[in-house]
Amino acid sequence: MFKSILLRMVLPLAITAAILAWLTMPLIDRSLTAWFRSDLELRAALVFNSVADRISELIATGSVDQVGTYLAKVTTDERLRAIVVCGSDGTVLASAGPVPADLGCRSVKGPPVGGSVELEASNGTILVSRFQTASAAAKPVDIMVLHDLNFAASRATLAGQYVLSISLVAIVLISLLVVVVVWLTLRKWAALLVGDIRSRRFLDDARSPAMSVPVLSQVRKVLSEIEARQRLEIEYQENWTPQALRQVVHDQLGAPEMLVVSNREPYIHAYGPAGAVEVQTPASGMVTALEPIVRACAGTWVAHGSGSADRLVVDRRDHVRVPPEDPAYTLRRVWLDEREEDGYYYGFSNEGLWPLCHLAYVRPEFREVDWQIYQSVNEKFADAVATECATPDPVVLIQDYHFALLPKLVRARKPGATIAVFWHIPWPSAETFGVCPWKADILHHLLAADILGFHTRYHCQNFLATVDRFIECQIDHERMTVTVRGHTCQVTAYPISIEWPPRWLSRVADAPSCRRVVREKFGIPAGAALALGVERWDFTKGILERFRAIEVLLERNPRYRGKFCFLQIAAPSRSRLPAYRDLQERTIAEAERVNARFAEGGWRPIVLVAEHQEPEQVFELFRAADVCLVNSLHDGMNLVAKEFVAARDDEDGVLVLSTFAGASRELLESLLVNPFDVSETASALEVALQMPREERRQRMRLMRQTVKENNIYRWAGRMLTDAARIRQRQRLALAPGSRPALKLE
Ligand code: F6P
């Protein structure tokens, strides 16, 4: 690029300068000649002044003959040609030097007293200056001083050439300087305004020999990049994309090493019924939310390798690149034996913390042995995180209640890490949490994180009330921070979401095709209204209450018999636990009871499908349904509600949503119900089934706008922006000479 700027900028400038110089040369020449002439006139006056008195004296003393000798001594200067002394009668009294033949004291060509003229002599041009003495002792005489003007002309030409050469050199140097300044300025702009990657690319382009784009187009390029960046920043407000998220990670966090830790892995390799290895996407809100983030930011995802064929596909470091069809990041699998799974996953996590945090009225079980194993598995994952981190200051995103101890354990291994924990389930009241025997331990470990995120502000406040009640700490309610032994943890609500648009949607047919296919697949009459429930088979989801609501609906509205179906997809989950097995039995029994009560011919009101469905199948169901029923008894967020909305690009379908799901804070155009109130849920179903098309459209349009704006990239972007700010503050605090932060009392 430098060469290109040189050729395209310096050369034209130099040529322009040469033309200008050529045009201005006569002017320079004239000015210099005039300057030399006035200089010679001055010299002539000096010569006269220095000789006048002596000449007057020699004439006054009658020694006129000595005047010539005297003048001969004076005219030794090469530029002084001659001096002529004229008597008052116009005769030449004396002279020295070669005087042109036609120049006498009476010559008309001579100058008047006090003036100068130029005369052409045989050997060039002469400047003649005439003066008159004014001595009291002698009669005044005229003295003519003759200077060689050829000398002045040749000096003027020489000086003109010097001026021209110096100007040319100066113009070239200035052009070079301008080029360097422009180039450096562009570099600085690029680095400052377009970010490192872009400026590096800009500089790489600049270094490339193929690069021959002139400076102006480089400026244009940089400006358009700035404009694009500003556009992207504006779009952040409404349109968070993977690209915007990557930019946050790069610009604000400085592209650190990123690690996600969760119990559930995003892809499970398992042997299918025919013995072939199949890849499954688990039914997990956490996976739904996190997977697009890790895909966008690369990095490493550390998770429990739970699939029957998981070990088959990993390398010797237990790594496998995923997603299988288009690998974008590394999944590091951590292996757990049966005892560990029992104590850590089934025991402490799902019989202890899960019922503790969900108000579904299932009693939490706390066993010492489970707690011991929970601690050792958290240590195991902390070791795995430390092994995976190549740098001292990674960003570690810890997911959920399976890893309540991990923040402190990772901090011990990687003190420079920026640690964010997201708690995907509700946080209960202080009283409720207080029943946990190891509450203080859990709180201390969690507070070693830099950020602790919940879905709602209400959960944040429950958490602050819990730490206030059970541990020694300093809480700043305004800034929502908790400080324990000098370390501050920020407690913030980040309502989780889904990717927009969900990638699975592109593989699903339009709504009319989905309606037809789904009705055929599940034996639902073609014209029947379809309500849908899709979730893990969990006691928090309100499946039993839902069946009872359907019973009430059919009781109250006999017209729906044969014309309405409820399709329940229940993905078996945690089936080893008694509470879950019990729920499964009761769900089947309840569906059978309701079906037996209303069955007519081949029609049954409830179709229960007790199996996991892959995301494409779930999105097909969403598009086929008239109503989606999400009546969780208690739920951190519930992403099924958001996925249903995202699937309905036909702006149809009605969402019935529990007020005890975090999603109810955002999806205000859904029909909100208290899931414990079966009658209310039945009424909401009735309203949903009768809702006019235009109202369905308006409600769905508003909800789609909400989910689109508050998508998963925004969720991660907000959390990572906060993490970046905390990281910068911590670095400032560690910088030499920094003042200690003010301690708030
Ligand atoms: O969405 C909340 C969550 O607890 C996730 O953390 C978890 O992966 C998911 O529910 C499903 O549970 P599991 O992983 O035990 O099947």
PDB file of C-alpha atoms in Angstrom, residues 482-699:
ATOM      1  CA  VAL A 482     -22.455  -9.414  48.214  1.00  0.00           C
ATOM      2  CA  THR A 483     -18.954  -9.025  49.627  1.00  0.00           C
ATOM      3  CA  VAL A 484     -17.402 -11.803  51.659  1.00  0.00           C
ATOM      4  CA  ARG A 485     -13.810 -11.601  52.876  1.00  0.00           C
ATOM      5  CA  GLY A 486     -12.901  -8.939  50.319  1.00  0.00           C
ATOM      6  CA  HIS A 487     -14.407 -10.653  47.304  1.00  0.00           C
ATOM      7  CA  THR A 488     -17.495  -9.134  45.707  1.00  0.00           C
ATOM      8  CA  CYS A 489     -20.085 -11.119  43.806  1.00  0.00           C
ATOM      9  CA  GLN A 490     -22.664  -9.337  41.678  1.00  0.00           C
ATOM     10  CA  VAL A 491     -26.168 -10.836  41.848  1.00  0.00           C
ATOM     11  CA  THR A 492     -28.156 -10.015  38.724  1.00  0.00           C
ATOM     12  CA  ALA A 493     -31.301 -11.105  36.870  1.00  0.00           C
ATOM     13  CA  TYR A 494     -30.612 -12.283  33.329  1.00  0.00           C
ATOM     14  CA  PRO A 495     -33.841 -13.748  31.912  1.00  0.00           C
ATOM     15  CA  ILE A 496     -32.668 -16.644  29.759  1.00  0.00           C
ATOM     16  CA  SER A 497     -33.990 -17.212  26.280  1.00  0.00           C
ATOM     17  CA  ILE A 498     -33.569 -19.092  23.014  1.00  0.00           C
ATOM     18  CA  GLU A 499     -31.768 -18.455  19.768  1.00  0.00           C
ATOM     19  CA  TRP A 500     -33.706 -16.390  17.261  1.00  0.00           C
ATOM     20  CA  PRO A 501     -34.695 -17.833  14.921  1.00  0.00           C
ATOM     21  CA  PRO A 502     -34.130 -21.350  16.286  1.00  0.00           C
ATOM     22  CA  ARG A 503     -31.944 -23.231  13.839  1.00  0.00           C
ATOM     23  CA  TRP A 504     -34.263 -26.249  13.819  1.00  0.00           C
ATOM     24  CA  LEU A 505     -37.075 -24.237  12.286  1.00  0.00           C
ATOM     25  CA  SER A 506     -35.475 -24.158   8.863  1.00  0.00           C
ATOM     26  CA  ARG A 507     -35.821 -27.956   8.753  1.00  0.00           C
ATOM     27  CA  VAL A 508     -39.536 -27.951   9.618  1.00  0.00           C
ATOM     28  CA  ALA A 509     -42.428 -27.684   7.128  1.00  0.00           C
ATOM     29  CA  ASP A 510     -44.984 -24.856   7.233  1.00  0.00           C
ATOM     30  CA  ALA A 511     -47.864 -24.845   9.736  1.00  0.00           C
ATOM     31  CA  PRO A 512     -50.572 -26.445   7.500  1.00  0.00           C
ATOM     32  CA  SER A 513     -48.214 -29.349   6.603  1.00  0.00           C
ATOM     33  CA  CYS A 514     -47.233 -29.797  10.266  1.00  0.00           C
ATOM     34  CA  ARG A 515     -50.920 -29.858  11.314  1.00  0.00           C
ATOM     35  CA  ARG A 516     -51.628 -32.626   8.830  1.00  0.00           C
ATOM     36  CA  VAL A 517     -48.495 -34.690   9.599  1.00  0.00           C
ATOM     37  CA  VAL A 518     -48.832 -34.478  13.388  1.00  0.00           C
ATOM     38  CA  ARG A 519     -52.526 -35.365  13.384  1.00  0.00           C
ATOM     39  CA  GLU A 520     -51.806 -38.379  11.207  1.00  0.00           C
ATOM     40  CA  LYS A 521     -48.806 -39.447  13.268  1.00  0.00           C
ATOM     41  CA  PHE A 522     -50.626 -39.373  16.626  1.00  0.00           C
ATOM     42  CA  GLY A 523     -54.087 -40.499  15.512  1.00  0.00           C
ATOM     43  CA  ILE A 524     -55.780 -37.146  16.135  1.00  0.00           C
ATOM     44  CA  PRO A 525     -58.900 -36.452  14.033  1.00  0.00           C
ATOM     45  CA  ALA A 526     -58.082 -34.082  11.157  1.00  0.00           C
ATOM     46  CA  GLY A 527     -60.530 -31.366  12.198  1.00  0.00           C
ATOM     47  CA  ALA A 528     -59.889 -31.576  15.958  1.00  0.00           C
ATOM     48  CA  ALA A 529     -58.429 -28.672  17.889  1.00  0.00           C
ATOM     49  CA  LEU A 530     -55.037 -29.632  19.267  1.00  0.00           C
ATOM     50  CA  ALA A 531     -53.568 -28.500  22.592  1.00  0.00           C
ATOM     51  CA  LEU A 532     -50.006 -29.491  23.345  1.00  0.00           C
ATOM     52  CA  GLY A 533     -47.711 -30.072  26.317  1.00  0.00           C
ATOM     53  CA  VAL A 534     -44.015 -30.883  25.774  1.00  0.00           C
ATOM     54  CA  GLU A 535     -41.550 -31.331  28.607  1.00  0.00           C
ATOM     55  CA  ARG A 536     -39.397 -33.542  30.717  1.00  0.00           C
ATOM     56  CA  TRP A 537     -41.516 -35.801  32.826  1.00  0.00           C
ATOM     57  CA  ASP A 538     -41.033 -33.806  35.989  1.00  0.00           C
ATOM     58  CA  PHE A 539     -43.241 -33.120  38.999  1.00  0.00           C
ATOM     59  CA  THR A 540     -42.602 -29.387  38.622  1.00  0.00           C
ATOM     60  CA  LYS A 541     -44.314 -29.250  35.230  1.00  0.00           C
ATOM     61  CA  GLY A 542     -47.897 -29.621  36.445  1.00  0.00           C
ATOM     62  CA  ILE A 543     -48.778 -32.516  34.141  1.00  0.00           C
ATOM     63  CA  LEU A 544     -51.321 -34.026  36.518  1.00  0.00           C
ATOM     64  CA  GLU A 545     -53.000 -30.669  37.111  1.00  0.00           C
ATOM     65  CA  ARG A 546     -53.142 -30.232  33.350  1.00  0.00           C
ATOM     66  CA  PHE A 547     -55.038 -33.484  32.844  1.00  0.00           C
ATOM     67  CA  ARG A 548     -57.485 -32.442  35.513  1.00  0.00           C
ATOM     68  CA  ALA A 549     -57.986 -29.116  33.770  1.00  0.00           C
ATOM     69  CA  ILE A 550     -58.793 -30.970  30.552  1.00  0.00           C
ATOM     70  CA  GLU A 551     -61.299 -33.036  32.449  1.00  0.00           C
ATOM     71  CA  VAL A 552     -62.986 -29.859  33.709  1.00  0.00           C
ATOM     72  CA  LEU A 553     -62.949 -28.352  30.199  1.00  0.00           C
ATOM     73  CA  LEU A 554     -64.736 -31.372  28.768  1.00  0.00           C
ATOM     74  CA  GLU A 555     -67.149 -31.488  31.681  1.00  0.00           C
ATOM     75  CA  ARG A 556     -68.109 -27.878  31.111  1.00  0.00           C
ATOM     76  CA  ASN A 557     -68.048 -28.004  27.318  1.00  0.00           C
ATOM     77  CA  PRO A 558     -69.413 -31.264  25.955  1.00  0.00           C
ATOM     78  CA  ARG A 559     -69.183 -29.749  22.466  1.00  0.00           C
ATOM     79  CA  TYR A 560     -65.439 -30.327  22.528  1.00  0.00           C
ATOM     80  CA  ARG A 561     -65.799 -34.062  22.913  1.00  0.00           C
ATOM     81  CA  GLY A 562     -64.506 -35.673  19.746  1.00  0.00           C
ATOM     82  CA  LYS A 563     -63.349 -32.243  18.535  1.00  0.00           C
ATOM     83  CA  PHE A 564     -60.462 -31.561  20.890  1.00  0.00           C
ATOM     84  CA  CYS A 565     -57.291 -33.475  21.770  1.00  0.00           C
ATOM     85  CA  PHE A 566     -54.547 -32.886  24.227  1.00  0.00           C
ATOM     86  CA  LEU A 567     -51.174 -34.259  23.124  1.00  0.00           C
ATOM     87  CA  GLN A 568     -48.691 -34.669  25.981  1.00  0.00           C
ATOM     88  CA  ILE A 569     -45.061 -35.391  25.103  1.00  0.00           C
ATOM     89  CA  ALA A 570     -43.306 -36.460  28.312  1.00  0.00           C
ATOM     90  CA  ALA A 571     -39.589 -37.139  27.950  1.00  0.00           C
ATOM     91  CA  PRO A 572     -38.641 -39.672  30.657  1.00  0.00           C
ATOM     92  CA  SER A 573     -36.258 -38.060  33.110  1.00  0.00           C
ATOM     93  CA  ARG A 574     -34.451 -39.100  36.305  1.00  0.00           C
ATOM     94  CA  SER A 575     -36.477 -42.315  36.235  1.00  0.00           C
ATOM     95  CA  ARG A 576     -34.217 -43.938  38.814  1.00  0.00           C
ATOM     96  CA  LEU A 577     -35.733 -41.683  41.502  1.00  0.00           C
ATOM     97  CA  PRO A 578     -38.896 -42.772  43.343  1.00  0.00           C
ATOM     98  CA  ALA A 579     -40.550 -39.344  43.011  1.00  0.00           C
ATOM     99  CA  TYR A 580     -40.178 -39.495  39.225  1.00  0.00           C
ATOM    100  CA  ARG A 581     -41.287 -43.119  38.932  1.00  0.00           C
ATOM    101  CA  ASP A 582     -44.271 -42.301  41.065  1.00  0.00           C
ATOM    102  CA  LEU A 583     -45.096 -39.317  38.847  1.00  0.00           C
ATOM    103  CA  GLN A 584     -44.866 -41.478  35.726  1.00  0.00           C
ATOM    104  CA  GLU A 585     -47.277 -44.023  37.174  1.00  0.00           C
ATOM    105  CA  ARG A 586     -49.711 -41.373  38.320  1.00  0.00           C
ATOM    106  CA  THR A 587     -49.548 -39.556  34.975  1.00  0.00           C
ATOM    107  CA  ILE A 588     -50.388 -42.708  33.043  1.00  0.00           C
ATOM    108  CA  ALA A 589     -53.174 -43.533  35.482  1.00  0.00           C
ATOM    109  CA  GLU A 590     -54.607 -40.014  35.307  1.00  0.00           C
ATOM    110  CA  ALA A 591     -54.554 -39.962  31.490  1.00  0.00           C
ATOM    111  CA  GLU A 592     -56.286 -43.328  31.434  1.00  0.00           C
ATOM    112  CA  ARG A 593     -58.886 -42.163  33.919  1.00  0.00           C
ATOM    113  CA  VAL A 594     -59.762 -39.005  31.960  1.00  0.00           C
ATOM    114  CA  ASN A 595     -59.709 -40.871  28.659  1.00  0.00           C
ATOM    115  CA  ALA A 596     -61.949 -43.601  30.052  1.00  0.00           C
ATOM    116  CA  ARG A 597     -64.410 -40.984  31.227  1.00  0.00           C
ATOM    117  CA  PHE A 598     -64.781 -39.198  27.890  1.00  0.00           C
ATOM    118  CA  ALA A 599     -63.718 -41.691  25.203  1.00  0.00           C
ATOM    119  CA  GLU A 600     -66.106 -41.899  22.238  1.00  0.00           C
ATOM    120  CA  GLY A 601     -65.529 -44.383  19.446  1.00  0.00           C
ATOM    121  CA  GLY A 602     -61.833 -44.167  18.532  1.00  0.00           C
ATOM    122  CA  TRP A 603     -61.464 -40.692  20.052  1.00  0.00           C
ATOM    123  CA  ARG A 604     -59.534 -40.109  23.310  1.00  0.00           C
ATOM    124  CA  PRO A 605     -59.080 -36.607  24.759  1.00  0.00           C
ATOM    125  CA  ILE A 606     -55.502 -37.222  25.988  1.00  0.00           C
ATOM    126  CA  VAL A 607     -52.705 -38.688  23.884  1.00  0.00           C
ATOM    127  CA  LEU A 608     -49.717 -39.385  26.114  1.00  0.00           C
ATOM    128  CA  VAL A 609     -46.415 -39.968  24.317  1.00  0.00           C
ATOM    129  CA  ALA A 610     -43.822 -41.003  26.873  1.00  0.00           C
ATOM    130  CA  GLU A 611     -40.672 -40.541  24.841  1.00  0.00           C
ATOM    131  CA  HIS A 612     -37.995 -38.024  24.022  1.00  0.00           C
ATOM    132  CA  GLN A 613     -38.467 -36.067  20.784  1.00  0.00           C
ATOM    133  CA  GLU A 614     -35.615 -34.447  18.900  1.00  0.00           C
ATOM    134  CA  PRO A 615     -35.835 -30.650  18.429  1.00  0.00           C
ATOM    135  CA  GLU A 616     -37.093 -30.828  14.812  1.00  0.00           C
ATOM    136  CA  GLN A 617     -39.967 -33.038  15.950  1.00  0.00           C
ATOM    137  CA  VAL A 618     -40.782 -30.677  18.809  1.00  0.00           C
ATOM    138  CA  PHE A 619     -40.894 -27.691  16.445  1.00  0.00           C
ATOM    139  CA  GLU A 620     -43.173 -29.640  14.123  1.00  0.00           C
ATOM    140  CA  LEU A 621     -45.521 -30.194  17.066  1.00  0.00           C
ATOM    141  CA  PHE A 622     -45.445 -26.500  17.976  1.00  0.00           C
ATOM    142  CA  ARG A 623     -46.474 -25.574  14.443  1.00  0.00           C
ATOM    143  CA  ALA A 624     -49.248 -28.122  14.446  1.00  0.00           C
ATOM    144  CA  ALA A 625     -50.870 -27.023  17.724  1.00  0.00           C
ATOM    145  CA  ASP A 626     -53.717 -24.599  18.306  1.00  0.00           C
ATOM    146  CA  VAL A 627     -52.808 -24.159  21.960  1.00  0.00           C
ATOM    147  CA  CYS A 628     -49.624 -24.762  23.937  1.00  0.00           C
ATOM    148  CA  LEU A 629     -50.158 -25.384  27.633  1.00  0.00           C
ATOM    149  CA  VAL A 630     -47.242 -24.569  29.942  1.00  0.00           C
ATOM    150  CA  ASN A 631     -48.693 -24.776  33.431  1.00  0.00           C
ATOM    151  CA  SER A 632     -45.553 -25.527  35.483  1.00  0.00           C
ATOM    152  CA  LEU A 633     -46.111 -25.473  39.223  1.00  0.00           C
ATOM    153  CA  HIS A 634     -42.786 -23.687  39.503  1.00  0.00           C
ATOM    154  CA  ASP A 635     -40.170 -23.024  36.818  1.00  0.00           C
ATOM    155  CA  GLY A 636     -37.075 -20.854  36.578  1.00  0.00           C
ATOM    156  CA  MET A 637     -37.955 -19.663  33.080  1.00  0.00           C
ATOM    157  CA  ASN A 638     -39.461 -22.427  30.915  1.00  0.00           C
ATOM    158  CA  LEU A 639     -38.095 -22.217  27.415  1.00  0.00           C
ATOM    159  CA  VAL A 640     -40.845 -24.392  25.917  1.00  0.00           C
ATOM    160  CA  ALA A 641     -43.071 -21.308  26.107  1.00  0.00           C
ATOM    161  CA  LYS A 642     -40.532 -19.235  24.175  1.00  0.00           C
ATOM    162  CA  GLU A 643     -39.876 -21.992  21.648  1.00  0.00           C
ATOM    163  CA  PHE A 644     -43.604 -22.281  20.912  1.00  0.00           C
ATOM    164  CA  VAL A 645     -43.715 -18.558  20.189  1.00  0.00           C
ATOM    165  CA  ALA A 646     -40.583 -18.763  18.024  1.00  0.00           C
ATOM    166  CA  ALA A 647     -42.074 -21.623  15.996  1.00  0.00           C
ATOM    167  CA  ARG A 648     -45.223 -19.678  15.112  1.00  0.00           C
ATOM    168  CA  ASP A 649     -44.072 -17.541  12.221  1.00  0.00           C
ATOM    169  CA  ASP A 650     -47.660 -17.896  10.941  1.00  0.00           C
ATOM    170  CA  GLU A 651     -48.602 -15.665  13.917  1.00  0.00           C
ATOM    171  CA  ASP A 652     -51.162 -18.171  15.110  1.00  0.00           C
ATOM    172  CA  GLY A 653     -51.596 -20.376  18.167  1.00  0.00           C
ATOM    173  CA  VAL A 654     -52.358 -19.450  21.785  1.00  0.00           C
ATOM    174  CA  LEU A 655     -50.039 -19.865  24.744  1.00  0.00           C
ATOM    175  CA  VAL A 656     -51.507 -20.710  28.162  1.00  0.00           C
ATOM    176  CA  LEU A 657     -48.783 -20.032  30.697  1.00  0.00           C
ATOM    177  CA  SER A 658     -48.237 -20.500  34.421  1.00  0.00           C
ATOM    178  CA  THR A 659     -47.693 -17.376  36.478  1.00  0.00           C
ATOM    179  CA  PHE A 660     -45.066 -19.406  38.376  1.00  0.00           C
ATOM    180  CA  ALA A 661     -42.835 -19.785  35.337  1.00  0.00           C
ATOM    181  CA  GLY A 662     -40.209 -17.068  34.839  1.00  0.00           C
ATOM    182  CA  ALA A 663     -41.424 -16.700  31.224  1.00  0.00           C
ATOM    183  CA  SER A 664     -44.686 -15.182  32.504  1.00  0.00           C
ATOM    184  CA  ARG A 665     -42.737 -11.995  33.322  1.00  0.00           C
ATOM    185  CA  GLU A 666     -42.044 -11.486  29.620  1.00  0.00           C
ATOM    186  CA  LEU A 667     -44.823 -13.215  27.674  1.00  0.00           C
ATOM    187  CA  LEU A 668     -47.603 -10.957  28.850  1.00  0.00           C
ATOM    188  CA  GLU A 669     -49.857 -11.681  25.883  1.00  0.00           C
ATOM    189  CA  SER A 670     -50.168 -15.332  26.871  1.00  0.00           C
ATOM    190  CA  LEU A 671     -53.205 -16.461  28.904  1.00  0.00           C
ATOM    191  CA  LEU A 672     -51.735 -16.510  32.413  1.00  0.00           C
ATOM    192  CA  VAL A 673     -53.004 -19.107  34.863  1.00  0.00           C
ATOM    193  CA  ASN A 674     -52.416 -20.303  38.374  1.00  0.00           C
ATOM    194  CA  PRO A 675     -51.510 -23.958  37.703  1.00  0.00           C
ATOM    195  CA  PHE A 676     -52.824 -25.031  41.082  1.00  0.00           C
ATOM    196  CA  ASP A 677     -56.242 -23.693  40.077  1.00  0.00           C
ATOM    197  CA  VAL A 678     -57.535 -26.397  37.764  1.00  0.00           C
ATOM    198  CA  SER A 679     -60.768 -24.542  37.084  1.00  0.00           C
ATOM    199  CA  GLU A 680     -58.916 -21.402  36.011  1.00  0.00           C
ATOM    200  CA  THR A 681     -56.682 -23.445  33.700  1.00  0.00           C
ATOM    201  CA  ALA A 682     -59.756 -25.060  32.136  1.00  0.00           C
ATOM    202  CA  SER A 683     -61.276 -21.612  31.566  1.00  0.00           C
ATOM    203  CA  ALA A 684     -58.062 -20.399  29.956  1.00  0.00           C
ATOM    204  CA  LEU A 685     -58.121 -23.402  27.610  1.00  0.00           C
ATOM    205  CA  GLU A 686     -61.699 -22.553  26.704  1.00  0.00           C
ATOM    206  CA  VAL A 687     -60.781 -18.925  25.976  1.00  0.00           C
ATOM    207  CA  ALA A 688     -57.813 -20.105  23.914  1.00  0.00           C
ATOM    208  CA  LEU A 689     -59.934 -22.450  21.817  1.00  0.00           C
ATOM    209  CA  GLN A 690     -62.485 -19.719  21.119  1.00  0.00           C
ATOM    210  CA  MET A 691     -60.102 -16.863  20.534  1.00  0.00           C
ATOM    211  CA  PRO A 692     -60.709 -15.057  17.212  1.00  0.00           C
ATOM    212  CA  ARG A 693     -57.959 -15.287  14.600  1.00  0.00           C
ATOM    213  CA  GLU A 694     -57.159 -11.552  14.742  1.00  0.00           C
ATOM    214  CA  GLU A 695     -56.661 -11.616  18.513  1.00  0.00           C
ATOM    215  CA  ARG A 696     -54.442 -14.691  18.216  1.00  0.00           C
ATOM    216  CA  ARG A 697     -52.392 -12.890  15.595  1.00  0.00           C
ATOM    217  CA  GLN A 698     -51.979  -9.743  17.677  1.00  0.00           C
ATOM    218  CA  ARG A 699     -50.999 -11.606  20.818  1.00  0.00           C
TER     219      ARG A 699
END
